[in-house]
Coordinates of C-alpha atoms in Angstrom, one line a residue:
M1 CA 0.0 0.0 0.0
T2 CA 1.3 3.4 -0.9
R3 CA 1.8 5.7 2.0
P4 CA 0.3 9.2 1.7
P5 CA 2.9 11.9 1.1
L6 CA 4.1 14.0 4.0
K7 CA 2.3 17.3 4.4
P8 CA 4.5 20.4 4.1
L9 CA 4.6 22.5 7.3
D10 CA 3.3 25.6 5.7
D11 CA 0.4 23.7 4.1
A12 CA -0.4 22.1 7.5
L13 CA -0.4 25.5 9.3
A14 CA -2.6 27.1 6.7
E15 CA -5.1 24.3 6.9
L16 CA -5.0 24.5 10.7
L17 CA -5.6 28.2 10.8
V18 CA -8.7 27.9 8.8
H19 CA -10.3 26.4 11.9
A20 CA -8.9 29.0 14.3
E21 CA -11.9 31.4 14.4
P22 CA -11.1 34.1 17.0
L23 CA -13.0 33.9 20.2
A24 CA -15.9 36.3 20.3
Q25 CA -15.9 37.1 24.0
T26 CA -13.8 40.0 25.4
E27 CA -13.1 41.5 28.8
T28 CA -11.9 44.8 30.1
L29 CA -8.7 44.9 32.1
S30 CA -6.6 47.4 33.9
L31 CA -3.4 48.1 32.1
F32 CA -1.6 46.7 35.1
D33 CA -3.2 43.3 34.4
A34 CA -3.1 43.3 30.6
D35 CA 0.5 42.2 29.9
H36 CA 0.7 39.5 27.2
R37 CA -3.1 39.8 26.5
V38 CA -4.4 40.5 23.0
L39 CA -6.1 43.8 22.3
A40 CA -9.7 43.4 21.1
Q41 CA -10.3 47.0 20.0
D42 CA -8.2 49.7 18.3
V43 CA -6.8 52.4 20.6
V44 CA -7.4 55.8 19.2
S45 CA -5.8 58.8 20.8
P46 CA -8.1 61.5 22.1
L47 CA -5.2 64.0 22.5
Q48 CA -1.8 65.1 21.2
V49 CA 1.3 63.7 22.7
P50 CA 3.0 65.7 23.9
P51 CA 0.0 68.0 24.4
R52 CA 2.1 71.2 24.1
D53 CA 5.6 72.1 22.8
N54 CA 8.0 71.2 25.7
S55 CA 11.6 71.3 26.6
A56 CA 13.8 68.3 25.9
M57 CA 16.5 69.6 28.2
D58 CA 17.1 71.4 31.5
G59 CA 18.2 74.8 30.3
Y60 CA 16.9 78.2 29.2
A61 CA 14.1 79.1 26.8
L62 CA 14.8 82.1 24.7
R63 CA 14.3 83.9 21.4
C64 CA 17.0 83.1 18.8
A65 CA 16.9 86.7 17.7
D66 CA 18.0 87.8 21.1
V67 CA 21.3 85.8 20.9
A68 CA 23.2 87.0 17.9
Q69 CA 26.6 85.9 19.3
A70 CA 28.1 83.6 22.0
G71 CA 28.4 85.3 25.4
T72 CA 25.1 87.2 25.2
L73 CA 23.7 88.2 28.6
L74 CA 19.9 87.9 29.2
P75 CA 17.9 88.6 32.3
V76 CA 16.0 85.5 33.6
S77 CA 12.4 86.5 33.8
Q78 CA 10.8 83.4 35.1
R79 CA 11.3 79.8 36.2
I80 CA 9.2 77.0 34.6
P81 CA 9.4 73.5 36.1
A82 CA 7.6 70.5 34.5
G83 CA 3.9 70.5 35.1
H84 CA 3.6 74.3 35.2
V85 CA 2.8 76.8 32.4
G86 CA 4.9 79.9 32.2
Q87 CA 4.0 83.4 31.1
P88 CA 4.7 84.7 27.5
L89 CA 8.4 85.3 27.1
A90 CA 9.2 89.0 26.9
E91 CA 11.7 90.1 24.3
G92 CA 15.3 90.2 25.4
T93 CA 14.8 87.8 28.3
A94 CA 15.3 84.1 29.0
A95 CA 13.2 81.6 31.1
R96 CA 14.8 79.0 33.3
I97 CA 13.1 75.8 32.1
F98 CA 13.3 72.1 33.0
T99 CA 12.8 68.9 31.0
G100 CA 9.2 68.3 30.1
A101 CA 8.0 71.8 31.0
P102 CA 5.9 73.7 28.4
V103 CA 7.8 76.1 26.2
P104 CA 6.5 79.7 26.9
E105 CA 4.8 81.5 24.2
G106 CA 7.4 83.6 22.2
A107 CA 10.4 81.3 22.8
D108 CA 11.7 79.4 19.8
A109 CA 14.7 77.5 21.2
I110 CA 16.1 75.9 24.3
V111 CA 19.8 76.2 25.2
M112 CA 20.9 73.4 27.5
Q113 CA 22.2 74.5 30.9
E114 CA 25.7 73.1 30.1
D115 CA 26.0 75.9 27.5
C116 CA 25.0 78.6 29.9
T117 CA 26.3 80.3 33.0
A118 CA 23.8 81.6 35.7
L119 CA 25.1 84.8 37.2
E120 CA 24.4 86.0 40.7
D121 CA 22.7 89.2 39.5
G122 CA 19.8 87.1 37.9
R123 CA 21.1 87.1 34.4
V124 CA 22.3 84.1 32.3
Q125 CA 25.2 84.2 29.9
V126 CA 24.6 82.1 26.8
H127 CA 27.8 80.6 25.4
A128 CA 26.3 79.1 22.2
V129 CA 24.3 80.7 19.4
P130 CA 21.0 78.7 19.2
K131 CA 19.1 77.5 16.2
A132 CA 15.4 77.8 16.0
G133 CA 13.6 74.8 17.3
Q134 CA 16.6 73.2 19.1
W135 CA 15.7 71.0 22.1
I136 CA 12.0 71.6 21.7
R137 CA 9.6 68.6 21.5
H138 CA 6.7 69.7 19.4
S139 CA 3.1 69.1 20.2
G140 CA 1.9 65.9 18.5
E141 CA 5.4 64.8 17.4
D142 CA 4.8 61.4 19.1
I143 CA 1.0 61.0 18.7
V144 CA -1.5 63.1 16.8
R145 CA -5.1 63.4 18.1
G146 CA -7.3 60.9 16.3
A147 CA -4.4 58.6 15.4
T148 CA -4.8 54.8 15.9
V149 CA -1.9 54.1 18.2
L150 CA -2.6 50.4 18.7
T151 CA -4.6 48.1 16.5
A152 CA -6.9 45.2 17.5
G153 CA -4.9 42.0 17.4
T154 CA -1.8 43.5 19.0
R155 CA -0.3 41.4 21.7
L156 CA 0.3 43.8 24.6
G157 CA 3.8 44.1 26.2
P158 CA 5.4 46.8 28.3
A159 CA 5.9 49.3 25.5
E160 CA 2.3 48.9 24.3
L161 CA 0.9 49.3 27.8
G162 CA 3.0 52.4 28.3
L163 CA 1.7 53.8 24.9
A164 CA -1.9 53.2 25.9
A165 CA -1.3 54.9 29.2
S166 CA 0.2 57.9 27.4
V167 CA -3.1 58.7 25.7
G168 CA -5.0 58.5 29.0
L169 CA -6.3 54.9 29.0
A170 CA -6.4 53.1 32.4
E171 CA -8.2 50.0 30.9
V172 CA -8.3 48.1 27.6
A173 CA -10.6 45.6 26.0
V174 CA -8.8 42.3 25.4
A175 CA -9.7 38.9 24.0
R176 CA -10.8 36.3 26.4
R177 CA -8.1 33.8 27.4
P178 CA -8.4 30.5 25.5
R179 CA -9.2 27.7 27.9
V180 CA -6.9 24.7 27.1
A181 CA -7.1 21.2 28.6
L182 CA -3.7 19.4 28.8
F183 CA -3.0 15.8 29.5
S184 CA -0.5 13.0 28.7
T185 CA -1.1 9.4 28.1
G186 CA 1.1 6.4 28.9
D187 CA 1.5 4.1 31.9
E188 CA 5.2 4.6 31.5
L189 CA 5.0 8.2 32.7
I190 CA 5.8 9.1 36.3
M191 CA 5.3 12.5 37.8
P192 CA 8.4 14.0 39.3
G193 CA 8.2 14.0 43.1
T194 CA 6.1 10.9 43.3
V195 CA 8.8 8.3 43.0
A196 CA 12.5 8.8 43.7
P197 CA 14.8 8.0 40.7
E198 CA 16.3 4.9 42.4
Q199 CA 12.8 3.5 43.0
M200 CA 11.5 3.9 39.5
R201 CA 10.4 0.6 38.0
E202 CA 12.0 -0.6 34.8
G203 CA 10.6 1.0 31.7
T204 CA 9.2 4.2 33.3
I205 CA 10.3 7.8 32.7
Y206 CA 9.5 11.1 34.2
N207 CA 6.9 13.2 32.5
S208 CA 8.8 16.3 31.2
N209 CA 6.3 17.2 28.4
R210 CA 3.6 18.2 30.9
Y211 CA 5.8 20.8 32.4
F212 CA 7.1 22.5 29.3
L213 CA 3.7 22.4 27.5
R214 CA 1.9 23.9 30.5
S215 CA 4.5 26.6 30.7
M216 CA 4.2 27.4 27.0
L217 CA 0.4 27.5 27.2
Q218 CA 0.5 29.9 30.1
R219 CA 3.0 32.1 28.3
L220 CA 0.5 32.4 25.4
G221 CA -2.1 33.7 27.8
C222 CA -4.1 30.5 28.1
E223 CA -6.1 29.2 31.1
V224 CA -4.9 25.7 31.6
L225 CA -7.0 22.8 32.8
D226 CA -4.2 20.3 33.7
L227 CA -5.6 16.7 33.7
G228 CA -2.3 15.2 34.4
V229 CA -1.5 11.7 33.1
V230 CA -4.6 9.8 32.0
E231 CA -4.7 6.0 32.6
D232 CA -4.0 4.0 29.4
T233 CA -7.5 2.7 28.9
L234 CA -10.1 3.7 26.4
A235 CA -12.7 4.4 29.1
A236 CA -10.4 6.8 31.0
T237 CA -9.3 8.6 27.8
V238 CA -12.9 9.1 26.7
A239 CA -13.8 10.4 30.1
A240 CA -10.9 12.9 30.1
L241 CA -11.8 14.1 26.6
R242 CA -15.4 14.5 27.4
R243 CA -14.6 16.6 30.5
A244 CA -12.1 18.6 28.6
A245 CA -14.5 19.4 25.8
A246 CA -17.2 20.5 28.3
E247 CA -14.9 23.0 29.9
C248 CA -12.3 24.1 27.3
D249 CA -11.8 25.6 23.8
V250 CA -8.8 23.4 23.0
I251 CA -7.5 20.1 24.1
V252 CA -3.7 19.4 23.8
T253 CA -2.3 16.0 24.4
S254 CA 1.2 14.5 24.0
G255 CA 1.7 10.9 23.0
G256 CA -0.9 8.1 22.3
V257 CA -2.0 9.2 18.9
S258 CA -0.9 6.2 16.9
V259 CA -2.3 2.8 15.9
G260 CA -0.9 0.6 18.7
E261 CA -3.2 -1.5 20.9
E262 CA -2.3 0.7 23.9
D263 CA -2.8 4.1 22.0
H264 CA -6.3 5.0 23.0
V265 CA -6.4 8.7 22.1
K266 CA -7.3 8.1 18.4
P267 CA -10.3 5.8 19.0
A268 CA -11.5 8.0 21.9
V269 CA -11.4 11.2 19.8
Q270 CA -13.2 9.4 17.0
Q271 CA -15.8 8.1 19.4
L272 CA -16.6 11.7 20.6
G273 CA -15.9 13.6 17.4
Q274 CA -13.5 13.4 14.4
L275 CA -9.8 13.2 13.9
D276 CA -7.3 13.7 11.1
L277 CA -3.8 12.2 11.5
W278 CA -1.1 14.2 9.7
K279 CA 2.4 13.3 8.9
I280 CA 4.2 16.6 8.8
A281 CA 7.4 16.9 6.7
I282 CA 9.5 18.3 9.6
K283 CA 12.2 16.8 11.7
P284 CA 11.8 16.5 14.6
G285 CA 8.0 16.2 15.0
K286 CA 6.5 14.3 12.1
P287 CA 3.3 13.0 13.7
F288 CA 0.5 15.4 14.5
A289 CA -3.3 15.1 14.9
Y290 CA -6.1 17.6 14.6
G291 CA -9.8 17.2 15.2
H292 CA -12.8 18.0 17.3
V293 CA -14.3 16.6 20.4
H294 CA -18.0 17.0 21.4
S295 CA -19.5 17.1 24.8
G296 CA -23.2 17.9 24.6
A297 CA -23.6 21.1 22.7
R298 CA -20.0 22.1 23.1
R299 CA -17.2 21.4 20.7
A300 CA -13.4 21.7 21.4
H301 CA -10.5 21.7 19.1
F302 CA -8.2 18.7 19.6
M303 CA -4.5 18.8 18.9
G304 CA -2.4 15.7 19.5
L305 CA 1.4 16.1 19.7
P306 CA 4.1 13.4 19.5
G307 CA 5.4 12.0 22.7
N308 CA 9.2 12.5 22.2
P309 CA 10.0 15.7 24.0
V310 CA 11.7 17.7 21.3
S311 CA 9.2 16.5 18.7
S312 CA 6.4 17.7 21.1
F313 CA 8.2 21.0 21.7
I314 CA 8.8 21.7 18.0
T315 CA 5.3 20.8 16.8
F316 CA 3.9 23.0 19.6
V317 CA 5.8 26.1 18.6
W318 CA 5.1 25.7 14.9
L319 CA 1.5 24.6 15.0
V320 CA -0.2 24.9 18.3
R321 CA 1.3 28.3 19.2
P322 CA 0.1 30.1 16.0
F323 CA -3.4 28.4 16.4
L324 CA -3.8 29.7 19.9
L325 CA -2.6 33.2 19.0
R326 CA -5.1 33.3 16.2
L327 CA -7.9 32.2 18.6
Q328 CA -7.1 35.4 20.5
G329 CA -7.2 37.5 17.4
T330 CA -3.5 38.1 17.1
T331 CA -2.5 39.3 13.7
A332 CA 1.2 38.8 13.8
I333 CA 1.8 35.1 14.4
A334 CA 4.8 34.4 12.2
P335 CA 8.2 34.2 14.1
Q336 CA 10.8 36.6 12.9
S337 CA 14.1 35.1 11.7
V338 CA 17.6 36.6 11.2
A339 CA 20.3 35.7 8.7
A340 CA 23.2 34.1 10.5
S341 CA 26.5 32.4 9.6
A342 CA 26.8 28.7 10.3
G343 CA 29.8 27.6 12.2
F344 CA 29.2 24.0 11.5
D345 CA 28.7 21.5 8.7
W346 CA 25.4 19.5 8.1
A347 CA 26.4 17.1 5.4
K348 CA 23.3 14.9 5.2
A349 CA 20.3 16.4 3.5
D350 CA 16.9 15.2 4.7
S351 CA 13.7 14.9 2.8
R352 CA 12.0 16.8 5.6
R353 CA 12.4 20.4 6.7
E354 CA 14.7 20.3 9.7
F355 CA 14.9 22.4 12.8
L356 CA 18.4 22.2 14.1
R357 CA 19.1 23.3 17.7
V358 CA 21.9 25.8 17.7
R359 CA 23.4 28.6 19.8
W360 CA 25.7 31.6 19.2
G361 CA 29.4 30.8 19.3
A362 CA 32.1 33.1 20.6
D363 CA 33.1 33.9 17.0
G364 CA 29.6 35.2 16.2
R365 CA 28.6 32.2 14.2
L366 CA 26.1 29.5 15.1
E367 CA 27.1 26.2 16.8
R368 CA 25.1 23.1 16.4
Y369 CA 24.2 20.8 19.3
A370 CA 25.9 17.5 18.6
N371 CA 22.9 15.2 19.2
Q372 CA 19.9 16.3 17.2
S373 CA 17.7 13.4 18.4
S374 CA 14.0 14.1 19.1
G375 CA 14.4 12.8 22.6
V376 CA 17.3 15.0 23.7
L377 CA 15.6 17.8 25.5
T378 CA 19.0 19.1 26.7
S379 CA 19.5 20.6 23.3
T380 CA 16.6 23.1 23.8
V381 CA 18.2 24.4 27.0
W382 CA 21.7 24.5 25.6
G383 CA 20.6 26.3 22.4
D384 CA 19.5 29.8 21.7
G385 CA 17.1 28.8 19.0
V386 CA 16.8 26.7 15.8
V387 CA 18.1 26.9 12.2
D388 CA 15.2 26.4 9.8
N389 CA 16.9 24.2 7.2
P390 CA 14.8 23.6 4.1
A391 CA 14.2 20.0 2.9
G392 CA 17.0 18.6 0.8
S393 CA 19.5 21.1 2.0
T394 CA 23.0 20.7 3.4
I395 CA 25.0 23.3 5.3
R396 CA 28.7 24.1 5.2
A397 CA 30.5 26.3 7.7
G398 CA 30.2 29.8 6.5
D399 CA 26.8 29.4 4.8
T400 CA 24.1 31.9 5.6
V401 CA 21.2 30.2 7.4
R402 CA 17.8 31.2 8.7
F403 CA 18.0 31.4 12.5
I404 CA 14.9 31.7 14.7
P405 CA 15.6 32.5 18.4
W406 CA 13.6 30.9 21.1
A407 CA 12.3 34.3 22.1
E408 CA 10.3 34.4 18.9
L409 CA 8.8 31.0 19.6
L410 CA 8.2 31.1 23.3

C-alpha cells in the first residue's frame, strides 16, 4: 500500500488556521493586568502627545533673535518646572526651564544648561548661538489626536501598555483567554516528586512534556486545565476528553495518537468527534493530529502532539502556538528570523524540513548541538534557537542560514 505523502509544514499550518476562528468574548482589564493579552479594539488617541511644545533639556528658553553671538547676557524673567505653564516670554529675556516643561509663548529655542552660566545678578550668559527649534519637542510629534496608536490583534507588552497609558487609558478591552485542557497518556509516565529516581520501576520515565507544555500555554495567555497523566485505557481517555470538551476551547495531548493497541487517544477522539492524522514533513516532529471533540452542545479543538520531548516541543511552537494566538485575534503570528552564519557542517540532506538546535558561538557564528535526536531535551536548554533548514539542504560552515531565536517562539 502506498503511503500518503508527508504534508509540508506551511500547508499544514494554513489548513489548521482555517479552523482558528477568533474567540468572540472580550473582557476589560486594567493596564496593570493586561500584559501578554491581545487587544480586542483599536486604541485611538483623544489627544496630542505631547499636548504642548515642551523642553527636551534642562536649560533656558529664549528667542534666537536675542542671541546673535556667543556670550550674550539675558535677564532671567521666570522659572518653569515640569507641570507648570509659564508666562509669555518678553523680548530680550530668558526663562529658566526644566525637561518636560511647556515652552513659553514667544520662545523658539532651548539652550541646555551646560552651554549657559547663571550669574548672581539674575542674568544668564549664553555661550552658544541657538538654532530655531533646538531641544524643543513639538506638540503631537509622538502622537496626533485621532491617530490609531494600537490596532486590535496586537499582543500587549510593556511598550504597548505604556503607549496606551500615554493617551489616557487606564483600561483596555482584550480577547478572552483560551481555555486549554492538557493531558498526557502512557503508563510509563511518572510525575516528578512521586517516585525517587532509584525507586522507579523498569521502563518508566519522568513526564517532562507536561511541564514545558503547560509553561508554553501559560506564556501564550491560556487558562490551563491540567488533567495530568490519563490512565492508558479507552474508558479513561474518553472520560478525560469529554470533561475537557465540556470546559475548554482546545485540548492538547502528547503521546498516544498512533495505531498501537495501547494508543487510546485516536479511537477515543473518533468516538466523541472526528480526527485527522497528519504526517508533517518536519524533523523532529512528524506525527500530528487535529480534530474536534464534542461534549453535549460544546465542541473543542483537539491537537495531538508526538510523545518524544523535542518533537512535542517543535510541533507545539510551529502549529499549536500560532493556532492559539489566532484564537485570541493576534494578527502577527509568524516568528521573525535573522540571517546568520553557520559555524558547522550539516552534510546529510533530509527529505523533511529540519529544525536544528543551535546557539551563538564566541566567533559570532552558530554552533550546532551534537545530538539532534528528538528525545534530547537538553538541546533546547543548551541552544539559543533553531536553524530552519529547508528539505533537501546541506549546510557548510560559512553558509548563511535562517536562524529563529527561542524568544520568537516562546
